mmCIF file with all atom_site columns, C-alpha atoms in Angstrom:
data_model
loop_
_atom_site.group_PDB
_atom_site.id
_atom_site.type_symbol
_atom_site.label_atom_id
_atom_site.label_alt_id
_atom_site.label_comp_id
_atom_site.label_asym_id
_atom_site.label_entity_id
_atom_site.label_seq_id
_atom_site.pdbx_PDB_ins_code
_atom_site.Cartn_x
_atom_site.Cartn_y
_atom_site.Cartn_z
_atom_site.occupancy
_atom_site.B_iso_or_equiv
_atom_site.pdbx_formal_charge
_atom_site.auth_seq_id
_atom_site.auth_comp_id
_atom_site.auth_asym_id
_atom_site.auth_atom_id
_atom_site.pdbx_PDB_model_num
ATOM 1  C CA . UNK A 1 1  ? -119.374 -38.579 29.923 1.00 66.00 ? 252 UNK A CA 1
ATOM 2  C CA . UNK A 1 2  ? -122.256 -37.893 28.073 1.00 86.00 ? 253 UNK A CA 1
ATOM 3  C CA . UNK A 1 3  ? -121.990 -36.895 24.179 1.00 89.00 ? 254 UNK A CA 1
ATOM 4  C CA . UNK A 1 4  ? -124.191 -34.054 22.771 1.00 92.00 ? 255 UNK A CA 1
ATOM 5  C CA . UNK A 1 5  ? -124.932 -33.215 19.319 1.00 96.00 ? 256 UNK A CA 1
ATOM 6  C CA . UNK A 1 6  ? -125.489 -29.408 18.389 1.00 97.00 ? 257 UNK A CA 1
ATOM 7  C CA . UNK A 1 7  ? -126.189 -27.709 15.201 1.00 97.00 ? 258 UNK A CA 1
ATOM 8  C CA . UNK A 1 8  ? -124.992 -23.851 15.093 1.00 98.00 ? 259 UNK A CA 1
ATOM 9  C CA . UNK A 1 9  ? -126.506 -21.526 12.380 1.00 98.00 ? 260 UNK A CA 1
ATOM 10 C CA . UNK A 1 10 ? -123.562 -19.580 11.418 1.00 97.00 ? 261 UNK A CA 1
ATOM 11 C CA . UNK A 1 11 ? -123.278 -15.653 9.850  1.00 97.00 ? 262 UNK A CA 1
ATOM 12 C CA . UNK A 1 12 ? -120.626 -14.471 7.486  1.00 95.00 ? 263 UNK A CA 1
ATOM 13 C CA . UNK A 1 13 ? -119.082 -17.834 6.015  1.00 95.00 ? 264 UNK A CA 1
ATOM 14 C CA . UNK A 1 14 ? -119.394 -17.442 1.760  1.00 94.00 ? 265 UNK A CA 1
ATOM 15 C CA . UNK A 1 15 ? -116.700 -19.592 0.933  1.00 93.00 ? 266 UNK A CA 1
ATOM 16 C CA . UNK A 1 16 ? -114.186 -22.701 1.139  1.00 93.00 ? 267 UNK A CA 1
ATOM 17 C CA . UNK A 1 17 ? -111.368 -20.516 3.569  1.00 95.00 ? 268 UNK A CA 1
ATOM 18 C CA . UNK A 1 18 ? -114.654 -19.585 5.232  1.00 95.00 ? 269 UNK A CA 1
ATOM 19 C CA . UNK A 1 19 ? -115.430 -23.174 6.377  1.00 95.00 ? 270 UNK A CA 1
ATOM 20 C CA . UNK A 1 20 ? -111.556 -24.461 7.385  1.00 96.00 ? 271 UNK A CA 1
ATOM 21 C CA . UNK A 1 21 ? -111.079 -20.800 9.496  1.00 97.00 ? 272 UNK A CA 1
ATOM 22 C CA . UNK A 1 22 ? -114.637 -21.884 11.572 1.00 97.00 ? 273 UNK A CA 1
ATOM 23 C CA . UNK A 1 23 ? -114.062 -25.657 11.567 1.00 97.00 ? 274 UNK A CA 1
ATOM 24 C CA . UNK A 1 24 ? -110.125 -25.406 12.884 1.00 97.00 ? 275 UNK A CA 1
ATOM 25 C CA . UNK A 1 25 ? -111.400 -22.956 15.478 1.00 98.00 ? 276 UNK A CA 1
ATOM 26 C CA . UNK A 1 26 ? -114.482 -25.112 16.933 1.00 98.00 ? 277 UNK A CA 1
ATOM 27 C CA . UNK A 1 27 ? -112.044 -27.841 16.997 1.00 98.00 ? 278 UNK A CA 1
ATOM 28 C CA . UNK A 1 28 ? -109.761 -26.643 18.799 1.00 97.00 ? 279 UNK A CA 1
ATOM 29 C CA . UNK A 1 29 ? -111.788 -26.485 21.576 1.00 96.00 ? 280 UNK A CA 1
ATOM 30 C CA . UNK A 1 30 ? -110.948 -29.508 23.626 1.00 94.00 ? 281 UNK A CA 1
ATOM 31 C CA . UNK A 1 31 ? -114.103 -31.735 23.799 1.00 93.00 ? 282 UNK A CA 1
ATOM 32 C CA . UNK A 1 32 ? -115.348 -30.735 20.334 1.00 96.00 ? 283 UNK A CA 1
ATOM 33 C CA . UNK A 1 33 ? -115.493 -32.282 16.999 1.00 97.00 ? 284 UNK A CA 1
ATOM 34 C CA . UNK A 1 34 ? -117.512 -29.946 14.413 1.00 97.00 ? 285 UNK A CA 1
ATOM 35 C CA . UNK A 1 35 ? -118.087 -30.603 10.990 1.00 97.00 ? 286 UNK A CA 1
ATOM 36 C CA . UNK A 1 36 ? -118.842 -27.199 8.900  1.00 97.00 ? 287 UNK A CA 1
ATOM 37 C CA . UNK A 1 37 ? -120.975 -27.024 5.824  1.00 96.00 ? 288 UNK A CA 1
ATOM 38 C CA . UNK A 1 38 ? -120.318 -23.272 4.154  1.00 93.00 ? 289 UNK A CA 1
ATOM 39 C CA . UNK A 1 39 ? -123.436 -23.989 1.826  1.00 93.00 ? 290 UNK A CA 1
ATOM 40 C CA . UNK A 1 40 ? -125.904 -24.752 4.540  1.00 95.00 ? 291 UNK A CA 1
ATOM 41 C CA . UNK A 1 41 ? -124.200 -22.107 6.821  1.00 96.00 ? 292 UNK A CA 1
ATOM 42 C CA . UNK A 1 42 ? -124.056 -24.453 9.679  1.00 97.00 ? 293 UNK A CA 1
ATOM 43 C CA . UNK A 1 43 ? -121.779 -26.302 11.604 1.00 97.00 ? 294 UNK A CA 1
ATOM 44 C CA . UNK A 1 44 ? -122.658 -29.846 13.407 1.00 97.00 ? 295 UNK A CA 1
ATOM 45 C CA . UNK A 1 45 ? -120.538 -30.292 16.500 1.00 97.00 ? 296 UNK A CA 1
ATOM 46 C CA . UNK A 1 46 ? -120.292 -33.449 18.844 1.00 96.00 ? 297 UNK A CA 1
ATOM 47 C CA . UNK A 1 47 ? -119.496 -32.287 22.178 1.00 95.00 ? 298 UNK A CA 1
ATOM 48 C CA . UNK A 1 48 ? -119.170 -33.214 25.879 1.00 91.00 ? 299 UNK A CA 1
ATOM 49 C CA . UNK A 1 49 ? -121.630 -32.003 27.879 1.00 89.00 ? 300 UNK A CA 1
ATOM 50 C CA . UNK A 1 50 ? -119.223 -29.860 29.838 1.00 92.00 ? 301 UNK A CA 1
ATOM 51 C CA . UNK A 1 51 ? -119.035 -27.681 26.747 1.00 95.00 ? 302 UNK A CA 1
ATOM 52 C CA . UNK A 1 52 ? -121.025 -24.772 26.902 1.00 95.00 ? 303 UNK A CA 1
ATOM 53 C CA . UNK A 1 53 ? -122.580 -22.590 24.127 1.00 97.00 ? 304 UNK A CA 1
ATOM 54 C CA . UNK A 1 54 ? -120.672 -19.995 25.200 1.00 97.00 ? 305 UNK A CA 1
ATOM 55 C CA . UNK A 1 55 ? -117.520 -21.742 24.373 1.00 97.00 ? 306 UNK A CA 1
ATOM 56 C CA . UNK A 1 56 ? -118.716 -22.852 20.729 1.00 98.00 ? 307 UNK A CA 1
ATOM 57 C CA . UNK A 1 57 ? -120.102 -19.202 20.305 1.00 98.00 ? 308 UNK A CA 1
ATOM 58 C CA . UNK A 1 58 ? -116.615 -17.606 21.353 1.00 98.00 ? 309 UNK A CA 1
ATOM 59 C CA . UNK A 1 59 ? -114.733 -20.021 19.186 1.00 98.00 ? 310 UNK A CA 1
ATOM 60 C CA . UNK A 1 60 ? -116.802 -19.072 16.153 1.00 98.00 ? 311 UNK A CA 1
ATOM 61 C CA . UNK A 1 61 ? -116.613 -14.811 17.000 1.00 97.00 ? 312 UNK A CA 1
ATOM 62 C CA . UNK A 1 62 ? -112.657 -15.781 17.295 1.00 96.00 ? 313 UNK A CA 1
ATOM 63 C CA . UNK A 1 63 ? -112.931 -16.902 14.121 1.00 97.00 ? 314 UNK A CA 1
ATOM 64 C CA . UNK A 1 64 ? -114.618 -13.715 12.523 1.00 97.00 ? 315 UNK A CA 1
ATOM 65 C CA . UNK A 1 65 ? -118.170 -14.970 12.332 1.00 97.00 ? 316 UNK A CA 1
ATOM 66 C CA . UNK A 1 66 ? -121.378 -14.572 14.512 1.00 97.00 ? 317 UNK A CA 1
ATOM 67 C CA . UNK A 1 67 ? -123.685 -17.623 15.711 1.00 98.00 ? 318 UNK A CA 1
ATOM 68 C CA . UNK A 1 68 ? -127.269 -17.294 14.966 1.00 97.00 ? 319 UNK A CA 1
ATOM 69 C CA . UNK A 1 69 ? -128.795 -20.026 16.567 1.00 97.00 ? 320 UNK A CA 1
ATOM 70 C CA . UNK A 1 70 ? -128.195 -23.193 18.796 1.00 97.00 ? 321 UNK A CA 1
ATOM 71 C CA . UNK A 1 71 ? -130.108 -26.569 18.393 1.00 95.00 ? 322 UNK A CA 1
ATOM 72 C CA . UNK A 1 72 ? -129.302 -29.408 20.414 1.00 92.00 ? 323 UNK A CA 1
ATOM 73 C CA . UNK A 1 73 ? -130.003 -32.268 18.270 1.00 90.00 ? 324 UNK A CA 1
ATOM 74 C CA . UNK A 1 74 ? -131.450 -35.320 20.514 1.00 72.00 ? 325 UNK A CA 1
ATOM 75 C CA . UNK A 1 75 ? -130.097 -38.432 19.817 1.00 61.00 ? 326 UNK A CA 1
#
């Protein structure tokens, strides 16, 4: 199973709460590890490649917060 790394650009998060609320919810998608930075409004995720950006950008709106923008980061 192939690893990929993604960087989401992430609306709405301003503070500390703001970063556990999206972080708990990305990871508890099964497959994902995500590691949110509330300054840089972003959120790096490791994920299998049976993840889809649908299910990182539902996990996030879940959350309260809207996805700008998907990279895939290339390894």
């Amino acid at each position: 199973m192939n690893i990929m790394e993604k960087n989401l650009i992430i609306k709405g998060m301003t503070c500390p709460h703001c970063n556990v609320r999206v972080e708990t919810a990305l990871n508890s998608v099964d497959g994902v590890k995500a590691r949110v930075n509330v300054g840089a409004k972003c959120a790096m995720v490791d994920c299998s490649e049976t993840i889809t950006n649908a299910d990182l950008i539902r996990a996030v709106q879940n959350a309260g917060y809207e996805v700008i923008k998907i990279e895939n980061i290339k390894k």
